[in-house]
Amino acid sequence: GSAVETVRAGAYDYVTKPFAIDELSLTVKKCLETVRLSTTVQELKQIIALYEISRAVNQFLDLDELLNTIMQTIKQELAADCGSLMLIDEVTKELKVKSQVGLNETMTAQVRLKAGEQIAGWVMQTQKPLLLQNGTSQEVPFRNLLNRPEIKSAMVVPLRVKQKNIGVLSVNRTANDQLFTQWDLQLLEIFAMNATTAIINVMAYEKLKSVDRAKNEFVANVSHELRTPLAALTGALELFPQVADVVLNPRAAKLIEICQHNAAQMGGLVS
């Protein structure tokens, strides 16, 4: 019974008594190698999962849907309890929360951070990823800033591709006692780069849609404004030969015909 319980508890192997030091050393080495391989396999699984997710997020065409999917994915894959995705406002150049999980939506909607302000503003300004443990960081700027014991561990990374910086991504562990590691930070950085590309693409697509919508609205407004006077002009041209007191000479009649033709063409464009 005790042997079965030992195996269930995670025992890798056993050494019979009396045992030699060489045999014990070999067993320990084999055990450590197995643990190392198991860790490597787990890390590879995480990389593959994030790669597949990165490919999937590039299929989105709606920005809000994309941002929400990014946050839900990060929360699940990195076992985070909460987090936020902040984008730089093109007008004010401030960070604004555009998507969040596990946070107070009313409070996050009011957050505005300039470059260098708080943790997210610092990451935005320096473009450095940050790993926080037990509410503190080794970075000098935060030694007197952070006092949030509810955050057991956190990661904050810039959303950037090459020289293009669009925001900041942060995740926290509050209920999970296991701290984020440097490996977790590297995974988040890789995912953040891919997510940034997807966000930039969707933002460009939405700008194109906005331009196309504005163009259509402009054409519709112009068509509406031209339709009434054009109808009056067309009617006048048709009636002119009938109500004229004089017989039109060939040149005048030709001019009227050209005007009617051009008015008809314009009517086709605005209808």
PDB file of C-alpha atoms in Angstrom:
ATOM      1  CA  GLY A   1       0.000   0.000   0.000  1.00  0.00           C
ATOM      2  CA  SER A   2       2.777   2.434   0.922  1.00  0.00           C
ATOM      3  CA  ALA A   3       4.586   1.732  -2.401  1.00  0.00           C
ATOM      4  CA  VAL A   4       1.450   2.557  -4.412  1.00  0.00           C
ATOM      5  CA  GLU A   5       0.940   5.751  -2.423  1.00  0.00           C
ATOM      6  CA  THR A   6       4.570   6.711  -3.042  1.00  0.00           C
ATOM      7  CA  VAL A   7       4.156   6.266  -6.817  1.00  0.00           C
ATOM      8  CA  ARG A   8       0.938   8.284  -6.755  1.00  0.00           C
ATOM      9  CA  ALA A   9       2.813  11.018  -4.912  1.00  0.00           C
ATOM     10  CA  GLY A  10       5.174  11.287  -7.885  1.00  0.00           C
ATOM     11  CA  ALA A  11       8.038   8.880  -7.136  1.00  0.00           C
ATOM     12  CA  TYR A  12      10.166   8.287 -10.232  1.00  0.00           C
ATOM     13  CA  ASP A  13      12.169   5.209  -9.224  1.00  0.00           C
ATOM     14  CA  TYR A  14      13.431   3.338  -6.188  1.00  0.00           C
ATOM     15  CA  VAL A  15      16.702   1.943  -4.904  1.00  0.00           C
ATOM     16  CA  THR A  16      16.753  -1.331  -2.970  1.00  0.00           C
ATOM     17  CA  LYS A  17      18.575  -1.626   0.305  1.00  0.00           C
ATOM     18  CA  PRO A  18      21.406  -1.848   0.855  1.00  0.00           C
ATOM     19  CA  PHE A  19      22.274   0.541  -1.960  1.00  0.00           C
ATOM     20  CA  ALA A  20      25.557   1.677  -3.411  1.00  0.00           C
ATOM     21  CA  ILE A  21      26.427   5.356  -3.855  1.00  0.00           C
ATOM     22  CA  ASP A  22      26.953   4.838  -7.596  1.00  0.00           C
ATOM     23  CA  GLU A  23      23.509   3.316  -7.972  1.00  0.00           C
ATOM     24  CA  LEU A  24      21.912   6.168  -6.027  1.00  0.00           C
ATOM     25  CA  SER A  25      23.823   8.745  -8.091  1.00  0.00           C
ATOM     26  CA  LEU A  26      22.682   7.134 -11.352  1.00  0.00           C
ATOM     27  CA  THR A  27      19.061   7.032 -10.199  1.00  0.00           C
ATOM     28  CA  VAL A  28      19.137  10.704  -9.192  1.00  0.00           C
ATOM     29  CA  LYS A  29      20.650  11.664 -12.566  1.00  0.00           C
ATOM     30  CA  LYS A  30      17.957   9.729 -14.407  1.00  0.00           C
ATOM     31  CA  CYS A  31      15.290  11.381 -12.291  1.00  0.00           C
ATOM     32  CA  LEU A  32      16.662  14.873 -12.963  1.00  0.00           C
ATOM     33  CA  GLU A  33      16.891  14.164 -16.687  1.00  0.00           C
ATOM     34  CA  THR A  34      13.287  13.004 -16.717  1.00  0.00           C
ATOM     35  CA  VAL A  35      12.193  16.162 -14.913  1.00  0.00           C
ATOM     36  CA  ARG A  36      14.178  18.299 -17.374  1.00  0.00           C
ATOM     37  CA  LEU A  37      12.628  16.515 -20.374  1.00  0.00           C
ATOM     38  CA  SER A  38       9.173  16.830 -18.847  1.00  0.00           C
ATOM     39  CA  THR A  39       9.706  20.570 -18.370  1.00  0.00           C
ATOM     40  CA  THR A  40      10.968  20.915 -21.945  1.00  0.00           C
ATOM     41  CA  VAL A  41       7.942  19.076 -23.306  1.00  0.00           C
ATOM     42  CA  GLN A  42       5.622  21.318 -21.289  1.00  0.00           C
ATOM     43  CA  GLU A  43       7.382  24.421 -22.572  1.00  0.00           C
ATOM     44  CA  LEU A  44       7.129  23.178 -26.157  1.00  0.00           C
ATOM     45  CA  LYS A  45       3.413  22.572 -25.669  1.00  0.00           C
ATOM     46  CA  GLN A  46       3.017  26.163 -24.465  1.00  0.00           C
ATOM     47  CA  ILE A  47       4.944  27.505 -27.464  1.00  0.00           C
ATOM     48  CA  ILE A  48       2.862  25.468 -29.908  1.00  0.00           C
ATOM     49  CA  ALA A  49      -0.371  26.559 -28.220  1.00  0.00           C
ATOM     50  CA  LEU A  50       0.581  30.248 -28.388  1.00  0.00           C
ATOM     51  CA  TYR A  51       1.721  29.844 -31.998  1.00  0.00           C
ATOM     52  CA  GLU A  52      -1.610  28.339 -33.006  1.00  0.00           C
ATOM     53  CA  ILE A  53      -3.469  31.059 -31.132  1.00  0.00           C
ATOM     54  CA  SER A  54      -1.315  33.740 -32.781  1.00  0.00           C
ATOM     55  CA  ARG A  55      -2.278  32.384 -36.186  1.00  0.00           C
ATOM     56  CA  ALA A  56      -5.937  32.366 -35.179  1.00  0.00           C
ATOM     57  CA  VAL A  57      -6.024  35.987 -33.985  1.00  0.00           C
ATOM     58  CA  ASN A  58      -4.808  37.138 -37.400  1.00  0.00           C
ATOM     59  CA  GLN A  59      -8.147  36.023 -38.850  1.00  0.00           C
ATOM     60  CA  PHE A  60     -10.162  38.688 -36.990  1.00  0.00           C
ATOM     61  CA  LEU A  61     -11.486  41.788 -38.744  1.00  0.00           C
ATOM     62  CA  ASP A  62     -13.291  43.397 -35.788  1.00  0.00           C
ATOM     63  CA  LEU A  63     -10.994  45.229 -33.339  1.00  0.00           C
ATOM     64  CA  ASP A  64     -13.079  44.780 -30.158  1.00  0.00           C
ATOM     65  CA  GLU A  65     -13.539  41.085 -30.849  1.00  0.00           C
ATOM     66  CA  LEU A  66      -9.811  40.688 -31.472  1.00  0.00           C
ATOM     67  CA  LEU A  67      -8.786  42.493 -28.268  1.00  0.00           C
ATOM     68  CA  ASN A  68     -11.219  40.510 -26.130  1.00  0.00           C
ATOM     69  CA  THR A  69      -9.971  37.249 -27.646  1.00  0.00           C
ATOM     70  CA  ILE A  70      -6.365  38.235 -26.923  1.00  0.00           C
ATOM     71  CA  MET A  71      -7.146  38.879 -23.255  1.00  0.00           C
ATOM     72  CA  GLN A  72      -9.185  35.712 -22.799  1.00  0.00           C
ATOM     73  CA  THR A  73      -6.405  33.695 -24.438  1.00  0.00           C
ATOM     74  CA  ILE A  74      -3.661  35.173 -22.265  1.00  0.00           C
ATOM     75  CA  LYS A  75      -5.727  34.607 -19.129  1.00  0.00           C
ATOM     76  CA  GLN A  76      -6.225  30.955 -19.998  1.00  0.00           C
ATOM     77  CA  GLU A  77      -2.785  30.043 -21.352  1.00  0.00           C
ATOM     78  CA  LEU A  78      -0.750  31.807 -18.648  1.00  0.00           C
ATOM     79  CA  ALA A  79      -3.115  31.027 -15.766  1.00  0.00           C
ATOM     80  CA  ALA A  80      -3.669  34.706 -15.018  1.00  0.00           C
ATOM     81  CA  ASP A  81      -6.505  35.974 -12.851  1.00  0.00           C
ATOM     82  CA  CYS A  82      -6.903  39.394 -14.456  1.00  0.00           C
ATOM     83  CA  GLY A  83      -5.290  41.739 -16.905  1.00  0.00           C
ATOM     84  CA  SER A  84      -5.729  44.576 -19.356  1.00  0.00           C
ATOM     85  CA  LEU A  85      -4.777  45.655 -22.857  1.00  0.00           C
ATOM     86  CA  MET A  86      -4.101  49.366 -23.268  1.00  0.00           C
ATOM     87  CA  LEU A  87      -3.690  51.186 -26.583  1.00  0.00           C
ATOM     88  CA  ILE A  88      -2.146  54.599 -27.235  1.00  0.00           C
ATOM     89  CA  ASP A  89      -4.748  57.185 -28.193  1.00  0.00           C
ATOM     90  CA  GLU A  90      -3.674  58.759 -31.487  1.00  0.00           C
ATOM     91  CA  VAL A  91      -4.845  62.225 -30.401  1.00  0.00           C
ATOM     92  CA  THR A  92      -3.865  62.510 -26.723  1.00  0.00           C
ATOM     93  CA  LYS A  93      -0.980  59.976 -26.855  1.00  0.00           C
ATOM     94  CA  GLU A  94      -2.284  58.540 -23.575  1.00  0.00           C
ATOM     95  CA  LEU A  95      -2.779  54.881 -22.739  1.00  0.00           C
ATOM     96  CA  LYS A  96      -6.421  53.807 -22.521  1.00  0.00           C
ATOM     97  CA  VAL A  97      -7.797  50.415 -21.505  1.00  0.00           C
ATOM     98  CA  LYS A  98      -9.437  48.851 -24.557  1.00  0.00           C
ATOM     99  CA  SER A  99      -9.991  45.351 -23.182  1.00  0.00           C
ATOM    100  CA  GLN A 100      -9.801  43.719 -19.747  1.00  0.00           C
ATOM    101  CA  VAL A 101     -10.541  40.482 -17.921  1.00  0.00           C
ATOM    102  CA  GLY A 102     -11.247  40.124 -14.219  1.00  0.00           C
ATOM    103  CA  LEU A 103     -11.112  43.876 -13.528  1.00  0.00           C
ATOM    104  CA  ASN A 104     -13.690  46.536 -12.711  1.00  0.00           C
ATOM    105  CA  GLU A 105     -14.879  47.751 -16.110  1.00  0.00           C
ATOM    106  CA  THR A 106     -16.124  51.107 -14.785  1.00  0.00           C
ATOM    107  CA  MET A 107     -12.779  51.886 -13.149  1.00  0.00           C
ATOM    108  CA  THR A 108     -10.611  50.737 -16.053  1.00  0.00           C
ATOM    109  CA  ALA A 109     -12.668  52.820 -18.503  1.00  0.00           C
ATOM    110  CA  GLN A 110     -11.515  55.976 -16.667  1.00  0.00           C
ATOM    111  CA  VAL A 111      -7.795  55.159 -16.701  1.00  0.00           C
ATOM    112  CA  ARG A 112      -5.605  57.554 -18.687  1.00  0.00           C
ATOM    113  CA  LEU A 113      -1.818  57.262 -18.460  1.00  0.00           C
ATOM    114  CA  LYS A 114       0.867  59.377 -20.070  1.00  0.00           C
ATOM    115  CA  ALA A 115       4.272  58.025 -20.997  1.00  0.00           C
ATOM    116  CA  GLY A 116       6.231  57.354 -17.817  1.00  0.00           C
ATOM    117  CA  GLU A 117       3.219  57.336 -15.488  1.00  0.00           C
ATOM    118  CA  GLN A 118       2.724  54.304 -13.268  1.00  0.00           C
ATOM    119  CA  ILE A 119       3.854  50.840 -14.381  1.00  0.00           C
ATOM    120  CA  ALA A 120       2.140  50.763 -17.777  1.00  0.00           C
ATOM    121  CA  GLY A 121       3.352  54.253 -18.655  1.00  0.00           C
ATOM    122  CA  TRP A 122       6.917  53.265 -17.749  1.00  0.00           C
ATOM    123  CA  VAL A 123       6.762  50.190 -19.991  1.00  0.00           C
ATOM    124  CA  MET A 124       5.281  52.315 -22.780  1.00  0.00           C
ATOM    125  CA  GLN A 125       8.106  54.850 -22.444  1.00  0.00           C
ATOM    126  CA  THR A 126      11.055  52.468 -22.009  1.00  0.00           C
ATOM    127  CA  GLN A 127       9.745  49.621 -24.192  1.00  0.00           C
ATOM    128  CA  LYS A 128      11.050  47.183 -21.562  1.00  0.00           C
ATOM    129  CA  PRO A 129       9.083  44.132 -20.372  1.00  0.00           C
ATOM    130  CA  LEU A 130       8.541  43.937 -16.636  1.00  0.00           C
ATOM    131  CA  LEU A 131       8.178  40.997 -14.236  1.00  0.00           C
ATOM    132  CA  LEU A 132       6.710  41.829 -10.826  1.00  0.00           C
ATOM    133  CA  GLN A 133       6.873  39.470  -7.845  1.00  0.00           C
ATOM    134  CA  ASN A 134       4.793  39.842  -4.703  1.00  0.00           C
ATOM    135  CA  GLY A 135       3.760  43.363  -5.578  1.00  0.00           C
ATOM    136  CA  THR A 136       7.320  44.637  -5.947  1.00  0.00           C
ATOM    137  CA  SER A 137       9.942  44.940  -8.638  1.00  0.00           C
ATOM    138  CA  GLN A 138      13.714  45.197  -8.765  1.00  0.00           C
ATOM    139  CA  GLU A 139      13.332  48.196 -11.075  1.00  0.00           C
ATOM    140  CA  VAL A 140      14.320  51.314  -9.117  1.00  0.00           C
ATOM    141  CA  PRO A 141      11.359  53.512 -10.291  1.00  0.00           C
ATOM    142  CA  PHE A 142       8.842  51.225  -8.551  1.00  0.00           C
ATOM    143  CA  ARG A 143      10.407  50.594  -5.167  1.00  0.00           C
ATOM    144  CA  ASN A 144       8.308  53.336  -3.617  1.00  0.00           C
ATOM    145  CA  LEU A 145       5.362  53.059  -5.976  1.00  0.00           C
ATOM    146  CA  LEU A 146       3.903  49.600  -5.629  1.00  0.00           C
ATOM    147  CA  ASN A 147       2.134  48.501  -2.507  1.00  0.00           C
ATOM    148  CA  ARG A 148      -0.479  46.074  -3.763  1.00  0.00           C
ATOM    149  CA  PRO A 149      -0.190  42.839  -1.785  1.00  0.00           C
ATOM    150  CA  GLU A 150      -3.244  41.416  -3.576  1.00  0.00           C
ATOM    151  CA  ILE A 151      -1.091  41.076  -6.706  1.00  0.00           C
ATOM    152  CA  LYS A 152       1.121  38.087  -6.071  1.00  0.00           C
ATOM    153  CA  SER A 153       2.762  38.280  -9.486  1.00  0.00           C
ATOM    154  CA  ALA A 154       2.385  40.351 -12.639  1.00  0.00           C
ATOM    155  CA  MET A 155       3.844  40.829 -16.109  1.00  0.00           C
ATOM    156  CA  VAL A 156       3.711  43.968 -18.244  1.00  0.00           C
ATOM    157  CA  VAL A 157       5.004  44.013 -21.825  1.00  0.00           C
ATOM    158  CA  PRO A 158       4.949  46.589 -24.641  1.00  0.00           C
ATOM    159  CA  LEU A 159       2.811  45.997 -27.720  1.00  0.00           C
ATOM    160  CA  ARG A 160       5.296  46.704 -30.471  1.00  0.00           C
ATOM    161  CA  VAL A 161       6.628  45.486 -33.803  1.00  0.00           C
ATOM    162  CA  LYS A 162      10.045  46.875 -34.798  1.00  0.00           C
ATOM    163  CA  GLN A 163       9.749  50.619 -34.074  1.00  0.00           C
ATOM    164  CA  LYS A 164       5.936  50.647 -34.021  1.00  0.00           C
ATOM    165  CA  ASN A 165       4.617  50.983 -30.460  1.00  0.00           C
ATOM    166  CA  ILE A 166       0.844  50.825 -30.001  1.00  0.00           C
ATOM    167  CA  GLY A 167       0.272  50.050 -26.311  1.00  0.00           C
ATOM    168  CA  VAL A 168       0.863  47.827 -23.294  1.00  0.00           C
ATOM    169  CA  LEU A 169      -0.352  44.363 -22.242  1.00  0.00           C
ATOM    170  CA  SER A 170      -0.452  43.371 -18.568  1.00  0.00           C
ATOM    171  CA  VAL A 171      -1.558  40.261 -16.650  1.00  0.00           C
ATOM    172  CA  ASN A 172      -1.802  39.587 -12.916  1.00  0.00           C
ATOM    173  CA  ARG A 173      -2.059  36.633 -10.579  1.00  0.00           C
ATOM    174  CA  THR A 174      -4.047  37.409  -7.464  1.00  0.00           C
ATOM    175  CA  ALA A 175      -5.608  34.061  -6.467  1.00  0.00           C
ATOM    176  CA  ASN A 176      -2.907  31.857  -7.988  1.00  0.00           C
ATOM    177  CA  ASP A 177      -0.007  31.551  -5.546  1.00  0.00           C
ATOM    178  CA  GLN A 178       2.431  30.377  -8.222  1.00  0.00           C
ATOM    179  CA  LEU A 179       4.565  33.287  -9.399  1.00  0.00           C
ATOM    180  CA  PHE A 180       5.166  34.151 -13.018  1.00  0.00           C
ATOM    181  CA  THR A 181       8.635  33.184 -14.265  1.00  0.00           C
ATOM    182  CA  GLN A 182      11.078  34.581 -16.797  1.00  0.00           C
ATOM    183  CA  TRP A 183       9.873  31.848 -19.129  1.00  0.00           C
ATOM    184  CA  ASP A 184       6.296  33.122 -18.783  1.00  0.00           C
ATOM    185  CA  LEU A 185       7.545  36.620 -19.559  1.00  0.00           C
ATOM    186  CA  GLN A 186       9.285  35.412 -22.719  1.00  0.00           C
ATOM    187  CA  LEU A 187       6.104  33.640 -23.841  1.00  0.00           C
ATOM    188  CA  LEU A 188       4.053  36.781 -23.237  1.00  0.00           C
ATOM    189  CA  GLU A 189       6.543  38.881 -25.212  1.00  0.00           C
ATOM    190  CA  ILE A 190       6.343  36.503 -28.186  1.00  0.00           C
ATOM    191  CA  PHE A 191       2.563  36.472 -28.084  1.00  0.00           C
ATOM    192  CA  ALA A 192       2.458  40.271 -27.681  1.00  0.00           C
ATOM    193  CA  MET A 193       4.508  40.754 -30.868  1.00  0.00           C
ATOM    194  CA  ASN A 194       2.128  38.572 -32.872  1.00  0.00           C
ATOM    195  CA  ALA A 195      -0.893  40.209 -31.256  1.00  0.00           C
ATOM    196  CA  THR A 196       0.488  43.648 -32.149  1.00  0.00           C
ATOM    197  CA  THR A 197       0.720  42.676 -35.817  1.00  0.00           C
ATOM    198  CA  ALA A 198      -2.878  41.462 -35.754  1.00  0.00           C
ATOM    199  CA  ILE A 199      -4.067  44.656 -34.017  1.00  0.00           C
ATOM    200  CA  ILE A 200      -2.247  46.902 -36.509  1.00  0.00           C
ATOM    201  CA  ASN A 201      -3.752  44.981 -39.429  1.00  0.00           C
ATOM    202  CA  VAL A 202      -7.289  45.222 -38.043  1.00  0.00           C
ATOM    203  CA  MET A 203      -6.866  48.918 -37.247  1.00  0.00           C
ATOM    204  CA  ALA A 204      -5.704  49.522 -40.825  1.00  0.00           C
ATOM    205  CA  TYR A 205      -8.665  47.540 -42.140  1.00  0.00           C
ATOM    206  CA  GLU A 206     -11.100  49.551 -40.015  1.00  0.00           C
ATOM    207  CA  LYS A 207      -9.528  52.806 -41.239  1.00  0.00           C
ATOM    208  CA  LEU A 208     -10.023  51.663 -44.831  1.00  0.00           C
ATOM    209  CA  LYS A 209     -13.637  50.820 -44.034  1.00  0.00           C
ATOM    210  CA  SER A 210     -14.074  54.249 -42.475  1.00  0.00           C
ATOM    211  CA  VAL A 211     -12.615  55.979 -45.540  1.00  0.00           C
ATOM    212  CA  ASP A 212     -14.808  53.908 -47.845  1.00  0.00           C
ATOM    213  CA  ARG A 213     -17.864  54.711 -45.722  1.00  0.00           C
ATOM    214  CA  ALA A 214     -17.021  58.428 -45.795  1.00  0.00           C
ATOM    215  CA  LYS A 215     -16.587  58.285 -49.561  1.00  0.00           C
ATOM    216  CA  ASN A 216     -19.970  56.606 -49.993  1.00  0.00           C
ATOM    217  CA  GLU A 217     -21.623  59.156 -47.717  1.00  0.00           C
ATOM    218  CA  PHE A 218     -20.010  62.020 -49.656  1.00  0.00           C
ATOM    219  CA  VAL A 219     -21.178  60.609 -52.983  1.00  0.00           C
ATOM    220  CA  ALA A 220     -24.684  60.076 -51.586  1.00  0.00           C
ATOM    221  CA  ASN A 221     -24.836  63.666 -50.276  1.00  0.00           C
ATOM    222  CA  VAL A 222     -23.531  65.122 -53.533  1.00  0.00           C
ATOM    223  CA  SER A 223     -25.990  63.023 -55.517  1.00  0.00           C
ATOM    224  CA  HIS A 224     -28.841  64.233 -53.328  1.00  0.00           C
ATOM    225  CA  GLU A 225     -27.793  67.877 -53.689  1.00  0.00           C
ATOM    226  CA  LEU A 226     -27.435  67.612 -57.480  1.00  0.00           C
ATOM    227  CA  ARG A 227     -30.534  65.581 -58.221  1.00  0.00           C
ATOM    228  CA  THR A 228     -33.098  68.416 -57.795  1.00  0.00           C
ATOM    229  CA  PRO A 229     -31.338  71.148 -59.810  1.00  0.00           C
ATOM    230  CA  LEU A 230     -30.361  68.603 -62.449  1.00  0.00           C
ATOM    231  CA  ALA A 231     -33.982  67.563 -62.866  1.00  0.00           C
ATOM    232  CA  ALA A 232     -34.970  71.211 -63.321  1.00  0.00           C
ATOM    233  CA  LEU A 233     -32.191  71.732 -65.873  1.00  0.00           C
ATOM    234  CA  THR A 234     -33.154  68.633 -67.831  1.00  0.00           C
ATOM    235  CA  GLY A 235     -36.800  69.663 -67.901  1.00  0.00           C
ATOM    236  CA  ALA A 236     -35.920  73.173 -69.044  1.00  0.00           C
ATOM    237  CA  LEU A 237     -33.767  71.872 -71.867  1.00  0.00           C
ATOM    238  CA  GLU A 238     -36.549  69.610 -73.058  1.00  0.00           C
ATOM    239  CA  LEU A 239     -39.134  72.423 -72.998  1.00  0.00           C
ATOM    240  CA  PHE A 240     -36.977  75.175 -74.420  1.00  0.00           C
ATOM    241  CA  PRO A 241     -37.402  74.309 -78.131  1.00  0.00           C
ATOM    242  CA  GLN A 242     -41.179  74.114 -77.644  1.00  0.00           C
ATOM    243  CA  VAL A 243     -41.638  77.425 -75.851  1.00  0.00           C
ATOM    244  CA  ALA A 244     -39.022  79.469 -77.729  1.00  0.00           C
ATOM    245  CA  ASP A 245     -40.508  82.396 -79.699  1.00  0.00           C
ATOM    246  CA  VAL A 246     -38.010  81.935 -82.492  1.00  0.00           C
ATOM    247  CA  VAL A 247     -36.926  78.994 -84.587  1.00  0.00           C
ATOM    248  CA  LEU A 248     -33.526  77.795 -83.406  1.00  0.00           C
ATOM    249  CA  ASN A 249     -30.782  77.846 -85.974  1.00  0.00           C
ATOM    250  CA  PRO A 250     -28.821  74.606 -86.469  1.00  0.00           C
ATOM    251  CA  ARG A 251     -25.965  75.773 -84.233  1.00  0.00           C
ATOM    252  CA  ALA A 252     -28.258  76.636 -81.321  1.00  0.00           C
ATOM    253  CA  ALA A 253     -30.178  73.397 -81.752  1.00  0.00           C
ATOM    254  CA  LYS A 254     -26.886  71.493 -81.652  1.00  0.00           C
ATOM    255  CA  LEU A 255     -25.884  73.227 -78.420  1.00  0.00           C
ATOM    256  CA  ILE A 256     -29.226  72.322 -76.842  1.00  0.00           C
ATOM    257  CA  GLU A 257     -28.722  68.709 -77.919  1.00  0.00           C
ATOM    258  CA  ILE A 258     -25.233  68.624 -76.382  1.00  0.00           C
ATOM    259  CA  CYS A 259     -26.569  70.078 -73.119  1.00  0.00           C
ATOM    260  CA  GLN A 260     -29.334  67.468 -73.024  1.00  0.00           C
ATOM    261  CA  HIS A 261     -26.811  64.684 -73.648  1.00  0.00           C
ATOM    262  CA  ASN A 262     -24.486  65.921 -70.881  1.00  0.00           C
ATOM    263  CA  ALA A 263     -27.402  66.359 -68.468  1.00  0.00           C
ATOM    264  CA  ALA A 264     -28.514  62.793 -69.167  1.00  0.00           C
ATOM    265  CA  GLN A 265     -24.990  61.526 -68.464  1.00  0.00           C
ATOM    266  CA  MET A 266     -24.869  63.490 -65.207  1.00  0.00           C
ATOM    267  CA  GLY A 267     -28.251  62.091 -64.258  1.00  0.00           C
ATOM    268  CA  GLY A 268     -26.908  58.584 -64.720  1.00  0.00           C
ATOM    269  CA  LEU A 269     -23.985  59.327 -62.397  1.00  0.00           C
ATOM    270  CA  VAL A 270     -26.055  60.704 -59.533  1.00  0.00           C
ATOM    271  CA  SER A 271     -28.925  58.234 -59.713  1.00  0.00           C
TER     272      SER A 271
END
